[in-house]
Amino acid sequence: MNKPVEKLLAREVDAIQLKLTEYAKKLRYEDLPADIVHAAKVRVIDTLGSLIGGFFAEPCRIARDVAAAMPNDNGATVIGTRMKTTPEMAAYVNAATARYVEMNDIYHWPGAFGGHPSDVLTPVLAAAEHVKANGRDFITGVVLAYEVYQSFSDVFKNVGMGFDHTNFCTLGSAVALGKLFDLPADKLSQCISMAAVPNVILRQVRMGHYSMYKAVASGHAGRAGVFAAILARAGMEGPHLPFQGKGGWCTHVARDKIDIALGGYGAPFKIQHSLIKPRACCGTTISSVLAAEHVAPLRDLDAVQKITVEVYKKAKERVGTGEHRWNPDTRETADHSIPYVVAATLMDGTITPRSFNDQHLWNPALRALIHKIEVVENEEFTAAYIKLPVEHHTRVTVTLANGEKLVGKAGGAKDELSAPKTDREIEDKFRMLCEEPLGVKQCDALLAQLWKLDEMKDVSVVPPGFVIA
């Protein structure tokens, strides 16, 4: 019972736990190709821009109020403020805030469960600020956290949809933080266990009519990953065999044997396969918005007889089925509803964060338009979605009372969600979200700084640069 932990590792650590530990200990900045380093910078810029875009939302304010009662000068910044709190609370607030406005990246890959890999980014930043890591170590942590997140998403079938994708955030954050804290292998192994076993988030956070906790689940997941690393650093021991034990993650969460494949050393890193969102809504609704934009705005809503939205199967199942998609009662439900975003696009011409305010949500004309919408699966679009490269085909057909049909299409060669974004497009999106609250000069300075993350000696200077006056 009192034997050193090192002598018990072979018996106490399961194969997945060991694989994650060894991978994290081995990965170095020098192992990252230039395009992967650039991909990490893009996602830092994109996620922090999304955070500022969600800053004034009610659940984000509530999270900040809770963090204010836990000041810690040696912790990490609540981004957007001058406040510092404990690293795990900073992760909670910042991850929830970055998630809220629905502009952080997404993961669509054939057979994968999906989710938002950028949920890991602000927890990694909180830890990097806390230990005053340099830019290269921070970038390595981001790539590592993404790799773990997306690797679990690739093999997580989630039969019955019982568990949430934010579980991948907890695991990815914990592995990356263990590396940033420079934990020895035995403590990193315990960190992973304490992330996996006590922090299973149920899919109920995004079932039926959504509550404000839809975004906050990402904060909870990030906080759990940070807290696991802090406990491991202090010497806490986690449960044995967290993944492959009789009561472990594989049996009761994945409900299957899983074998994750990690990038590097000849295999591609997965971070470059997360998709940057061009619109402020659920990623699975975006192709519907892009298609609707080609026939929007409609001048005479009363002349609309019906609207047919043809989508791939996953979009139909995830955000085009259920009573709540036609009767959203919260912003959180509306931005995950194909009928809502198509109706709002046809009225206004596009979707922005303001498309989900109360004036839109309870607009009688928009409500009437929603109930003229039918969402159907197009089998050709489904076939294009489940192959590589993934294509998000959608067709919106507006039938008018006089029999005229207006048709808008997106996907493939035109308006493809998977298409890579240029650096200019990344900057334009950042400015769209940040210029009003931060100002033009502050945005210019932040972009110049973030593009040079790899040259930074101490990333703790980054979060204070986002203070909203």
CSV table of C-alpha atoms in Angstrom, one decimal:
chain,number,residue,atom,x,y,z
A,1,MET,CA,0.0,0.0,0.0
A,2,ASN,CA,2.9,2.3,0.7
A,3,LYS,CA,5.0,1.4,-2.3
A,4,PRO,CA,6.1,4.3,-4.5
A,5,VAL,CA,3.7,5.2,-7.3
A,6,GLU,CA,6.4,4.5,-9.9
A,7,LYS,CA,6.3,0.8,-9.0
A,8,LEU,CA,2.6,0.6,-9.4
A,9,LEU,CA,2.2,2.4,-12.7
A,10,ALA,CA,2.0,-0.7,-14.9
A,11,ARG,CA,-0.8,-2.1,-12.8
A,12,GLU,CA,-2.7,1.1,-12.0
A,13,VAL,CA,-2.6,2.9,-15.4
A,14,ASP,CA,-4.7,1.7,-18.3
A,15,ALA,CA,-3.6,1.7,-21.9
A,16,ILE,CA,-5.5,4.9,-23.0
A,17,GLN,CA,-4.2,6.8,-19.9
A,18,LEU,CA,-0.7,5.6,-20.6
A,19,LYS,CA,-0.9,6.6,-24.3
A,20,LEU,CA,-2.1,10.1,-23.5
A,21,THR,CA,0.6,10.5,-20.8
A,22,GLU,CA,3.4,9.4,-23.1
A,23,TYR,CA,2.2,11.4,-26.0
A,24,ALA,CA,2.0,14.6,-24.0
A,25,LYS,CA,5.4,14.1,-22.4
A,26,LYS,CA,7.0,13.5,-25.8
A,27,LEU,CA,5.4,16.3,-27.8
A,28,ARG,CA,7.6,19.4,-28.3
A,29,TYR,CA,7.1,22.7,-30.1
A,30,GLU,CA,9.9,21.6,-32.5
A,31,ASP,CA,7.6,18.7,-33.6
A,32,LEU,CA,5.0,21.1,-34.9
A,33,PRO,CA,5.1,22.0,-38.7
A,34,ALA,CA,4.8,25.7,-39.6
A,35,ASP,CA,1.3,25.3,-40.9
A,36,ILE,CA,0.2,23.7,-37.6
A,37,VAL,CA,1.7,26.6,-35.6
A,38,HIS,CA,-0.2,29.0,-37.9
A,39,ALA,CA,-3.4,27.0,-37.4
A,40,ALA,CA,-3.0,27.4,-33.6
A,41,LYS,CA,-2.6,31.2,-33.9
A,42,VAL,CA,-5.7,31.4,-36.1
A,43,ARG,CA,-7.7,29.6,-33.5
A,44,VAL,CA,-6.4,31.7,-30.7
A,45,ILE,CA,-7.4,34.9,-32.6
A,46,ASP,CA,-10.8,33.4,-33.5
A,47,THR,CA,-11.7,32.1,-30.0
A,48,LEU,CA,-10.7,35.3,-28.2
A,49,GLY,CA,-12.7,37.3,-30.7
A,50,SER,CA,-15.7,35.1,-30.0
A,51,LEU,CA,-15.2,35.6,-26.3
A,52,ILE,CA,-15.4,39.4,-26.7
A,53,GLY,CA,-18.5,38.9,-28.9
A,54,GLY,CA,-20.2,37.0,-26.0
A,55,PHE,CA,-19.0,39.2,-23.2
A,56,PHE,CA,-22.2,41.0,-22.4
A,57,ALA,CA,-24.5,38.0,-22.3
A,58,GLU,CA,-26.3,37.2,-19.1
A,59,PRO,CA,-24.8,33.8,-18.3
A,60,CYS,CA,-21.3,35.3,-18.9
A,61,ARG,CA,-22.1,38.1,-16.5
A,62,ILE,CA,-23.3,35.7,-13.9
A,63,ALA,CA,-20.1,33.6,-14.3
A,64,ARG,CA,-18.0,36.8,-13.8
A,65,ASP,CA,-20.0,37.7,-10.7
A,66,VAL,CA,-19.2,34.3,-9.2
A,67,ALA,CA,-15.5,34.6,-10.1
A,68,ALA,CA,-15.4,38.1,-8.5
A,69,ALA,CA,-15.9,36.4,-5.1
A,70,MET,CA,-12.7,34.4,-5.7
A,71,PRO,CA,-9.9,36.9,-6.3
A,72,ASN,CA,-6.4,35.5,-6.8
A,73,ASP,CA,-3.5,37.7,-7.9
A,74,ASN,CA,-1.5,34.6,-8.8
A,75,GLY,CA,-4.3,33.0,-10.8
A,76,ALA,CA,-5.5,34.1,-14.3
A,77,THR,CA,-7.4,36.9,-15.9
A,78,VAL,CA,-11.2,37.0,-16.5
A,79,ILE,CA,-10.8,38.2,-20.1
A,80,GLY,CA,-12.5,41.5,-20.8
A,81,THR,CA,-11.8,42.7,-17.3
A,82,ARG,CA,-8.9,43.6,-15.0
A,83,MET,CA,-10.1,40.9,-12.6
A,84,LYS,CA,-7.9,37.9,-11.7
A,85,THR,CA,-9.3,34.8,-10.1
A,86,THR,CA,-8.2,31.3,-9.6
A,87,PRO,CA,-7.0,29.5,-12.8
A,88,GLU,CA,-10.0,27.1,-12.7
A,89,MET,CA,-12.5,29.9,-12.3
A,90,ALA,CA,-10.9,31.9,-15.1
A,91,ALA,CA,-11.2,28.8,-17.3
A,92,TYR,CA,-14.8,28.5,-16.4
A,93,VAL,CA,-15.7,32.1,-17.2
A,94,ASN,CA,-13.6,32.5,-20.3
A,95,ALA,CA,-14.6,29.1,-21.9
A,96,ALA,CA,-18.3,29.8,-21.3
A,97,THR,CA,-18.0,33.4,-22.7
A,98,ALA,CA,-16.1,32.2,-25.8
A,99,ARG,CA,-18.8,29.6,-26.4
A,100,TYR,CA,-21.8,31.8,-25.9
A,101,VAL,CA,-22.1,33.8,-29.2
A,102,GLU,CA,-21.8,30.6,-31.3
A,103,MET,CA,-18.8,31.8,-33.4
A,104,ASN,CA,-16.1,29.6,-32.0
A,105,ASP,CA,-14.8,26.8,-34.3
A,106,ILE,CA,-16.5,23.4,-34.9
A,107,TYR,CA,-15.4,19.9,-35.9
A,108,HIS,CA,-17.1,18.0,-38.7
A,109,TRP,CA,-15.4,14.8,-39.7
A,110,PRO,CA,-16.9,11.6,-41.2
A,111,GLY,CA,-18.0,9.4,-38.4
A,112,ALA,CA,-16.9,11.8,-35.6
A,113,PHE,CA,-19.2,13.1,-32.9
A,114,GLY,CA,-18.1,16.7,-33.6
A,115,GLY,CA,-18.2,19.5,-31.1
A,116,HIS,CA,-16.2,22.7,-30.5
A,117,PRO,CA,-12.5,21.9,-30.1
A,118,SER,CA,-11.8,25.6,-29.2
A,119,ASP,CA,-13.5,24.9,-25.9
A,120,VAL,CA,-10.0,23.9,-24.7
A,121,LEU,CA,-8.3,27.1,-25.7
A,122,THR,CA,-9.2,29.5,-22.9
A,123,PRO,CA,-8.5,26.9,-20.2
A,124,VAL,CA,-5.1,26.3,-21.7
A,125,LEU,CA,-4.5,30.1,-21.8
A,126,ALA,CA,-5.5,30.4,-18.1
A,127,ALA,CA,-2.9,27.8,-17.2
A,128,ALA,CA,-0.3,29.4,-19.4
A,129,GLU,CA,-0.9,32.8,-17.8
A,130,HIS,CA,-0.8,31.2,-14.4
A,131,VAL,CA,2.7,29.7,-14.9
A,132,LYS,CA,3.9,32.5,-17.2
A,133,ALA,CA,4.5,30.2,-20.1
A,134,ASN,CA,6.2,31.4,-23.2
A,135,GLY,CA,4.3,31.5,-26.5
A,136,ARG,CA,5.8,28.3,-27.9
A,137,ASP,CA,4.8,26.3,-24.9
A,138,PHE,CA,1.3,27.8,-25.1
A,139,ILE,CA,1.0,26.9,-28.7
A,140,THR,CA,2.1,23.4,-28.0
A,141,GLY,CA,-0.5,23.1,-25.3
A,142,VAL,CA,-3.2,24.3,-27.7
A,143,VAL,CA,-2.2,21.8,-30.4
A,144,LEU,CA,-2.1,19.1,-27.8
A,145,ALA,CA,-5.5,19.9,-26.3
A,146,TYR,CA,-7.1,20.0,-29.8
A,147,GLU,CA,-5.5,16.7,-30.7
A,148,VAL,CA,-6.9,14.9,-27.6
A,149,TYR,CA,-10.3,16.5,-28.1
A,150,GLN,CA,-10.6,15.6,-31.7
A,151,SER,CA,-9.1,12.1,-31.3
A,152,PHE,CA,-11.8,11.2,-28.8
A,153,SER,CA,-14.5,12.8,-31.0
A,154,ASP,CA,-13.4,10.6,-33.9
A,155,VAL,CA,-14.1,7.4,-32.0
A,156,PHE,CA,-16.9,8.4,-29.7
A,157,LYS,CA,-20.1,7.0,-31.2
A,158,ASN,CA,-22.3,8.0,-28.2
A,159,VAL,CA,-25.1,5.5,-28.8
A,160,GLY,CA,-28.3,7.1,-27.6
A,161,MET,CA,-26.8,10.6,-27.4
A,162,GLY,CA,-26.5,10.3,-23.7
A,163,PHE,CA,-23.2,12.2,-23.2
A,164,ASP,CA,-22.1,15.6,-24.3
A,165,HIS,CA,-19.1,16.6,-26.5
A,166,THR,CA,-17.8,18.9,-23.8
A,167,ASN,CA,-16.4,15.8,-22.1
A,168,PHE,CA,-13.7,15.9,-24.7
A,169,CYS,CA,-12.8,19.5,-23.5
A,170,THR,CA,-12.2,18.2,-20.0
A,171,LEU,CA,-9.8,15.5,-21.3
A,172,GLY,CA,-8.0,17.7,-23.8
A,173,SER,CA,-7.6,20.6,-21.3
A,174,ALA,CA,-6.3,18.3,-18.5
A,175,VAL,CA,-3.7,16.7,-20.8
A,176,ALA,CA,-2.4,20.0,-22.0
A,177,LEU,CA,-2.4,21.6,-18.6
A,178,GLY,CA,-0.5,18.7,-17.2
A,179,LYS,CA,2.2,19.4,-19.8
A,180,LEU,CA,2.1,23.2,-19.1
A,181,PHE,CA,2.5,22.5,-15.4
A,182,ASP,CA,5.5,20.2,-16.4
A,183,LEU,CA,4.0,17.4,-14.3
A,184,PRO,CA,6.1,14.2,-14.2
A,185,ALA,CA,4.6,11.2,-15.9
A,186,ASP,CA,3.0,9.7,-12.8
A,187,LYS,CA,1.3,13.0,-11.8
A,188,LEU,CA,0.2,13.6,-15.4
A,189,SER,CA,-1.4,10.2,-15.4
A,190,GLN,CA,-3.3,11.0,-12.2
A,191,CYS,CA,-4.4,14.3,-13.8
A,192,ILE,CA,-5.9,12.5,-16.7
A,193,SER,CA,-7.7,10.1,-14.4
A,194,MET,CA,-9.2,13.0,-12.3
A,195,ALA,CA,-10.4,14.6,-15.5
A,196,ALA,CA,-12.0,11.4,-16.9
A,197,VAL,CA,-13.8,9.8,-14.0
A,198,PRO,CA,-15.6,12.6,-12.0
A,199,ASN,CA,-16.6,14.9,-14.8
A,200,VAL,CA,-19.0,13.2,-17.1
A,201,ILE,CA,-21.3,15.8,-18.7
A,202,LEU,CA,-24.7,14.6,-19.8
A,203,ARG,CA,-26.2,15.5,-23.2
A,204,GLN,CA,-29.3,16.9,-21.5
A,205,VAL,CA,-27.5,20.3,-21.6
A,206,ARG,CA,-28.6,20.5,-25.3
A,207,MET,CA,-31.8,18.5,-25.5
A,208,GLY,CA,-35.2,19.9,-26.2
A,209,HIS,CA,-35.6,23.6,-25.3
A,210,TYR,CA,-32.1,24.8,-24.3
A,211,SER,CA,-31.3,26.8,-21.2
A,212,MET,CA,-28.4,29.3,-20.8
A,213,TYR,CA,-26.3,26.3,-19.5
A,214,LYS,CA,-25.8,25.2,-23.2
A,215,ALA,CA,-22.7,27.5,-23.4
A,216,VAL,CA,-21.8,27.2,-19.7
A,217,ALA,CA,-21.2,23.5,-20.1
A,218,SER,CA,-18.0,24.4,-22.0
A,219,GLY,CA,-16.9,26.5,-19.0
A,220,HIS,CA,-17.7,23.6,-16.6
A,221,ALA,CA,-15.6,21.2,-18.8
A,222,GLY,CA,-12.6,23.6,-19.0
A,223,ARG,CA,-12.7,24.3,-15.2
A,224,ALA,CA,-12.7,20.5,-14.5
A,225,GLY,CA,-9.6,20.0,-16.7
A,226,VAL,CA,-7.7,22.8,-14.9
A,227,PHE,CA,-8.8,21.6,-11.5
A,228,ALA,CA,-7.6,18.1,-12.3
A,229,ALA,CA,-4.2,19.4,-13.2
A,230,ILE,CA,-4.0,21.5,-10.0
A,231,LEU,CA,-4.9,18.5,-7.9
A,232,ALA,CA,-2.3,16.3,-9.6
A,233,ARG,CA,0.3,19.0,-9.1
A,234,ALA,CA,-0.4,19.0,-5.4
A,235,GLY,CA,0.0,15.2,-5.2
A,236,MET,CA,-3.6,14.0,-5.4
A,237,GLU,CA,-4.1,10.5,-6.7
A,238,GLY,CA,-6.9,9.8,-9.2
A,239,PRO,CA,-9.0,6.6,-9.6
A,240,HIS,CA,-7.2,3.6,-11.1
A,241,LEU,CA,-8.0,2.4,-14.6
A,242,PRO,CA,-10.1,5.4,-15.5
A,243,PHE,CA,-10.9,4.4,-19.1
A,244,GLN,CA,-10.7,0.6,-19.2
A,245,GLY,CA,-11.7,-0.4,-15.6
A,246,LYS,CA,-15.0,-2.1,-15.0
A,247,GLY,CA,-16.6,1.2,-14.0
A,248,GLY,CA,-14.5,3.2,-16.4
A,249,TRP,CA,-15.1,5.7,-19.2
A,250,CYS,CA,-15.1,3.1,-22.0
A,251,THR,CA,-17.8,1.0,-20.5
A,252,HIS,CA,-20.2,3.6,-19.2
A,253,VAL,CA,-19.5,6.7,-21.4
A,254,ALA,CA,-18.2,5.5,-24.7
A,255,ARG,CA,-20.0,2.2,-24.2
A,256,ASP,CA,-17.5,0.6,-26.4
A,257,LYS,CA,-13.8,-0.2,-26.7
A,258,ILE,CA,-12.0,2.8,-28.2
A,259,ASP,CA,-8.6,3.3,-29.7
A,260,ILE,CA,-7.6,6.9,-30.2
A,261,ALA,CA,-5.1,7.9,-32.9
A,262,LEU,CA,-2.9,10.9,-32.2
A,263,GLY,CA,-1.1,13.1,-34.7
A,264,GLY,CA,2.5,14.0,-35.3
A,265,TYR,CA,5.6,11.9,-36.1
A,266,GLY,CA,4.3,11.3,-39.7
A,267,ALA,CA,0.6,11.5,-38.9
A,268,PRO,CA,-1.3,14.8,-39.5
A,269,PHE,CA,-2.3,16.9,-36.5
A,270,LYS,CA,-6.1,17.4,-36.2
A,271,ILE,CA,-6.2,21.1,-35.3
A,272,GLN,CA,-6.2,22.2,-38.9
A,273,HIS,CA,-9.4,20.2,-39.5
A,274,SER,CA,-11.5,22.3,-37.1
A,275,LEU,CA,-13.7,24.7,-39.1
A,276,ILE,CA,-13.8,28.5,-38.6
A,277,LYS,CA,-17.4,29.7,-38.5
A,278,PRO,CA,-18.5,32.6,-40.8
A,279,ARG,CA,-21.9,33.1,-39.1
A,280,ALA,CA,-23.1,33.4,-35.5
A,281,CYS,CA,-25.1,30.1,-35.1
A,282,CYS,CA,-24.7,26.4,-34.7
A,283,GLY,CA,-22.3,25.0,-37.2
A,284,THR,CA,-24.8,22.5,-38.4
A,285,THR,CA,-27.2,25.4,-39.4
A,286,ILE,CA,-24.6,27.5,-41.2
A,287,SER,CA,-25.0,26.0,-44.6
A,288,SER,CA,-28.7,26.7,-44.4
A,289,VAL,CA,-27.9,30.3,-43.6
A,290,LEU,CA,-25.5,30.6,-46.5
A,291,ALA,CA,-28.1,29.0,-48.9
A,292,ALA,CA,-30.9,31.3,-47.7
A,293,GLU,CA,-28.7,34.4,-48.2
A,294,HIS,CA,-28.9,33.9,-52.0
A,295,VAL,CA,-32.6,34.6,-52.0
A,296,ALA,CA,-32.6,37.1,-49.1
A,297,PRO,CA,-33.9,39.5,-48.0
A,298,LEU,CA,-37.5,38.8,-49.1
A,299,ARG,CA,-39.5,42.0,-49.7
A,300,ASP,CA,-43.0,40.5,-49.3
A,301,LEU,CA,-43.2,37.9,-46.5
A,302,ASP,CA,-46.9,37.6,-47.0
A,303,ALA,CA,-46.4,36.3,-50.5
A,304,VAL,CA,-44.4,33.3,-49.2
A,305,GLN,CA,-46.4,30.1,-49.4
A,306,LYS,CA,-43.8,27.6,-48.2
A,307,ILE,CA,-40.1,27.1,-47.7
A,308,THR,CA,-38.3,23.9,-48.2
A,309,VAL,CA,-34.8,23.4,-46.7
A,310,GLU,CA,-32.9,20.4,-48.0
A,311,VAL,CA,-30.0,19.3,-45.8
A,312,TYR,CA,-27.7,16.4,-45.0
A,313,LYS,CA,-28.9,13.8,-42.5
A,314,LYS,CA,-26.9,15.0,-39.5
A,315,ALA,CA,-28.3,18.5,-39.9
A,316,LYS,CA,-31.8,17.2,-40.2
A,317,GLU,CA,-31.4,15.1,-37.1
A,318,ARG,CA,-29.5,17.5,-34.9
A,319,VAL,CA,-31.1,20.9,-35.6
A,320,GLY,CA,-34.1,20.3,-38.0
A,321,THR,CA,-36.2,17.9,-35.9
A,322,GLY,CA,-38.4,18.5,-32.9
A,323,GLU,CA,-41.1,20.9,-31.8
A,324,HIS,CA,-38.6,23.3,-30.2
A,325,ARG,CA,-36.9,24.0,-33.5
A,326,TRP,CA,-40.1,25.6,-34.7
A,327,ASN,CA,-40.9,27.2,-31.4
A,328,PRO,CA,-37.7,28.5,-29.9
A,329,ASP,CA,-38.1,30.3,-26.6
A,330,THR,CA,-34.5,31.2,-25.8
A,331,ARG,CA,-31.5,32.5,-27.8
A,332,GLU,CA,-29.8,29.2,-27.1
A,333,THR,CA,-32.6,27.2,-28.8
A,334,ALA,CA,-32.9,29.6,-31.7
A,335,ASP,CA,-29.3,29.5,-32.7
A,336,HIS,CA,-29.6,25.7,-32.9
A,337,SER,CA,-32.7,25.8,-35.1
A,338,ILE,CA,-32.7,25.5,-38.9
A,339,PRO,CA,-36.2,27.0,-39.2
A,340,TYR,CA,-35.3,30.0,-37.1
A,341,VAL,CA,-32.0,30.9,-38.7
A,342,VAL,CA,-33.5,30.4,-42.2
A,343,ALA,CA,-36.5,32.6,-41.4
A,344,ALA,CA,-34.2,35.3,-39.8
A,345,THR,CA,-31.9,35.2,-42.8
A,346,LEU,CA,-34.8,35.6,-45.3
A,347,MET,CA,-36.0,38.6,-43.3
A,348,ASP,CA,-32.7,40.4,-42.7
A,349,GLY,CA,-30.4,39.1,-45.3
A,350,THR,CA,-28.0,37.2,-43.0
A,351,ILE,CA,-27.4,36.1,-39.4
A,352,THR,CA,-25.4,38.1,-36.9
A,353,PRO,CA,-25.3,38.0,-33.1
A,354,ARG,CA,-28.2,40.5,-33.0
A,355,SER,CA,-30.4,38.0,-34.9
A,356,PHE,CA,-31.2,36.3,-31.6
A,357,ASN,CA,-32.2,39.3,-29.5
A,358,ASP,CA,-35.7,39.6,-28.1
A,359,GLN,CA,-36.8,41.9,-30.9
A,360,HIS,CA,-36.1,39.1,-33.3
A,361,LEU,CA,-37.0,36.1,-31.1
A,362,TRP,CA,-40.5,37.3,-30.5
A,363,ASN,CA,-41.1,39.0,-33.8
A,364,PRO,CA,-44.6,37.8,-35.0
A,365,ALA,CA,-43.6,38.1,-38.7
A,366,LEU,CA,-40.5,35.9,-38.1
A,367,ARG,CA,-42.6,33.4,-36.1
A,368,ALA,CA,-45.1,33.2,-39.0
A,369,LEU,CA,-42.3,32.6,-41.5
A,370,ILE,CA,-40.8,29.8,-39.3
A,371,HIS,CA,-44.0,27.8,-39.5
A,372,LYS,CA,-43.9,27.9,-43.3
A,373,ILE,CA,-40.6,26.0,-43.3
A,374,GLU,CA,-40.1,22.3,-43.8
A,375,VAL,CA,-36.7,20.6,-43.3
A,376,VAL,CA,-36.0,17.5,-45.3
A,377,GLU,CA,-33.0,15.2,-45.9
A,378,ASN,CA,-31.4,15.1,-49.3
A,379,GLU,CA,-29.6,11.8,-49.7
A,380,GLU,CA,-27.1,13.3,-52.1
A,381,PHE,CA,-26.2,15.9,-49.6
A,382,THR,CA,-25.8,13.2,-46.9
A,383,ALA,CA,-23.4,11.3,-49.2
A,384,ALA,CA,-21.3,14.4,-49.7
A,385,TYR,CA,-21.2,15.1,-45.9
A,386,ILE,CA,-19.9,11.6,-44.9
A,387,LYS,CA,-16.9,11.6,-47.3
A,388,LEU,CA,-13.6,13.6,-47.4
A,389,PRO,CA,-13.4,16.4,-48.0
A,390,VAL,CA,-16.6,17.0,-46.0
A,391,GLU,CA,-19.1,19.1,-48.0
A,392,HIS,CA,-22.1,20.9,-46.4
A,393,HIS,CA,-24.7,21.1,-49.2
A,394,THR,CA,-28.0,22.8,-48.5
A,395,ARG,CA,-30.8,24.1,-50.8
A,396,VAL,CA,-33.4,26.6,-49.7
A,397,THR,CA,-36.5,26.8,-52.0
A,398,VAL,CA,-39.0,29.6,-51.3
A,399,THR,CA,-42.3,29.0,-53.1
A,400,LEU,CA,-44.4,32.1,-53.5
A,401,ALA,CA,-48.2,32.3,-53.8
A,402,ASN,CA,-48.0,33.0,-57.5
A,403,GLY,CA,-46.1,29.7,-58.0
A,404,GLU,CA,-42.7,31.4,-58.5
A,405,LYS,CA,-39.8,29.6,-56.8
A,406,LEU,CA,-36.7,31.3,-55.4
A,407,VAL,CA,-33.8,28.9,-54.9
A,408,GLY,CA,-30.5,29.4,-53.0
A,409,LYS,CA,-27.7,26.8,-52.8
A,410,ALA,CA,-24.6,26.4,-50.7
A,411,GLY,CA,-21.9,23.8,-50.3
A,412,GLY,CA,-19.2,22.2,-52.5
A,413,ALA,CA,-17.7,24.7,-54.8
A,414,LYS,CA,-19.8,27.6,-53.6
A,415,ASP,CA,-20.1,28.9,-50.1
A,416,GLU,CA,-18.5,25.7,-48.6
A,417,LEU,CA,-18.3,25.8,-44.8
A,418,SER,CA,-15.2,23.6,-44.9
A,419,ALA,CA,-13.3,26.0,-47.2
A,420,PRO,CA,-10.1,27.4,-45.6
A,421,LYS,CA,-10.2,31.0,-44.4
A,422,THR,CA,-7.6,33.5,-45.3
A,423,ASP,CA,-5.8,35.5,-42.7
A,424,ARG,CA,-7.7,38.5,-43.9
A,425,GLU,CA,-11.0,36.8,-43.3
A,426,ILE,CA,-9.8,35.8,-39.8
A,427,GLU,CA,-8.9,39.4,-39.0
A,428,ASP,CA,-12.1,40.7,-40.4
A,429,LYS,CA,-14.1,38.4,-38.2
A,430,PHE,CA,-12.1,39.4,-35.2
A,431,ARG,CA,-12.7,43.1,-35.9
A,432,MET,CA,-16.4,42.5,-36.5
A,433,LEU,CA,-16.7,41.1,-33.0
A,434,CYS,CA,-14.2,43.3,-31.1
A,435,GLU,CA,-14.0,46.8,-32.6
A,436,GLU,CA,-17.2,48.1,-31.0
A,437,PRO,CA,-16.2,47.1,-27.4
A,438,LEU,CA,-12.4,47.4,-27.7
A,439,GLY,CA,-11.9,50.1,-30.3
A,440,VAL,CA,-9.9,50.0,-33.6
A,441,LYS,CA,-6.4,50.8,-32.1
A,442,GLN,CA,-6.8,48.1,-29.4
A,443,CYS,CA,-7.8,45.5,-32.1
A,444,ASP,CA,-4.9,46.4,-34.2
A,445,ALA,CA,-2.5,46.0,-31.3
A,446,LEU,CA,-4.0,42.7,-30.3
A,447,LEU,CA,-3.9,41.2,-33.8
A,448,ALA,CA,-0.2,42.3,-34.2
A,449,GLN,CA,0.6,40.6,-30.9
A,450,LEU,CA,-1.3,37.4,-31.5
A,451,TRP,CA,0.2,36.7,-34.9
A,452,LYS,CA,3.6,36.7,-33.1
A,453,LEU,CA,2.6,34.4,-30.3
A,454,ASP,CA,5.5,32.1,-31.1
A,455,GLU,CA,8.0,34.9,-30.3
A,456,MET,CA,6.4,35.8,-27.0
A,457,LYS,CA,8.4,35.2,-23.8
A,458,ASP,CA,5.4,35.4,-21.4
A,459,VAL,CA,1.8,35.0,-22.6
A,460,SER,CA,0.5,36.4,-19.3
A,461,VAL,CA,0.6,39.8,-21.1
A,462,VAL,CA,-2.1,38.7,-23.6
A,463,PRO,CA,-5.3,38.5,-21.5
A,464,PRO,CA,-5.0,42.1,-19.9
A,465,GLY,CA,-4.9,43.5,-23.5
A,466,PHE,CA,-8.6,42.6,-23.9
A,467,VAL,CA,-9.9,44.9,-21.2
A,468,ILE,CA,-13.3,46.4,-22.2
A,469,ALA,CA,-13.4,50.0,-21.1
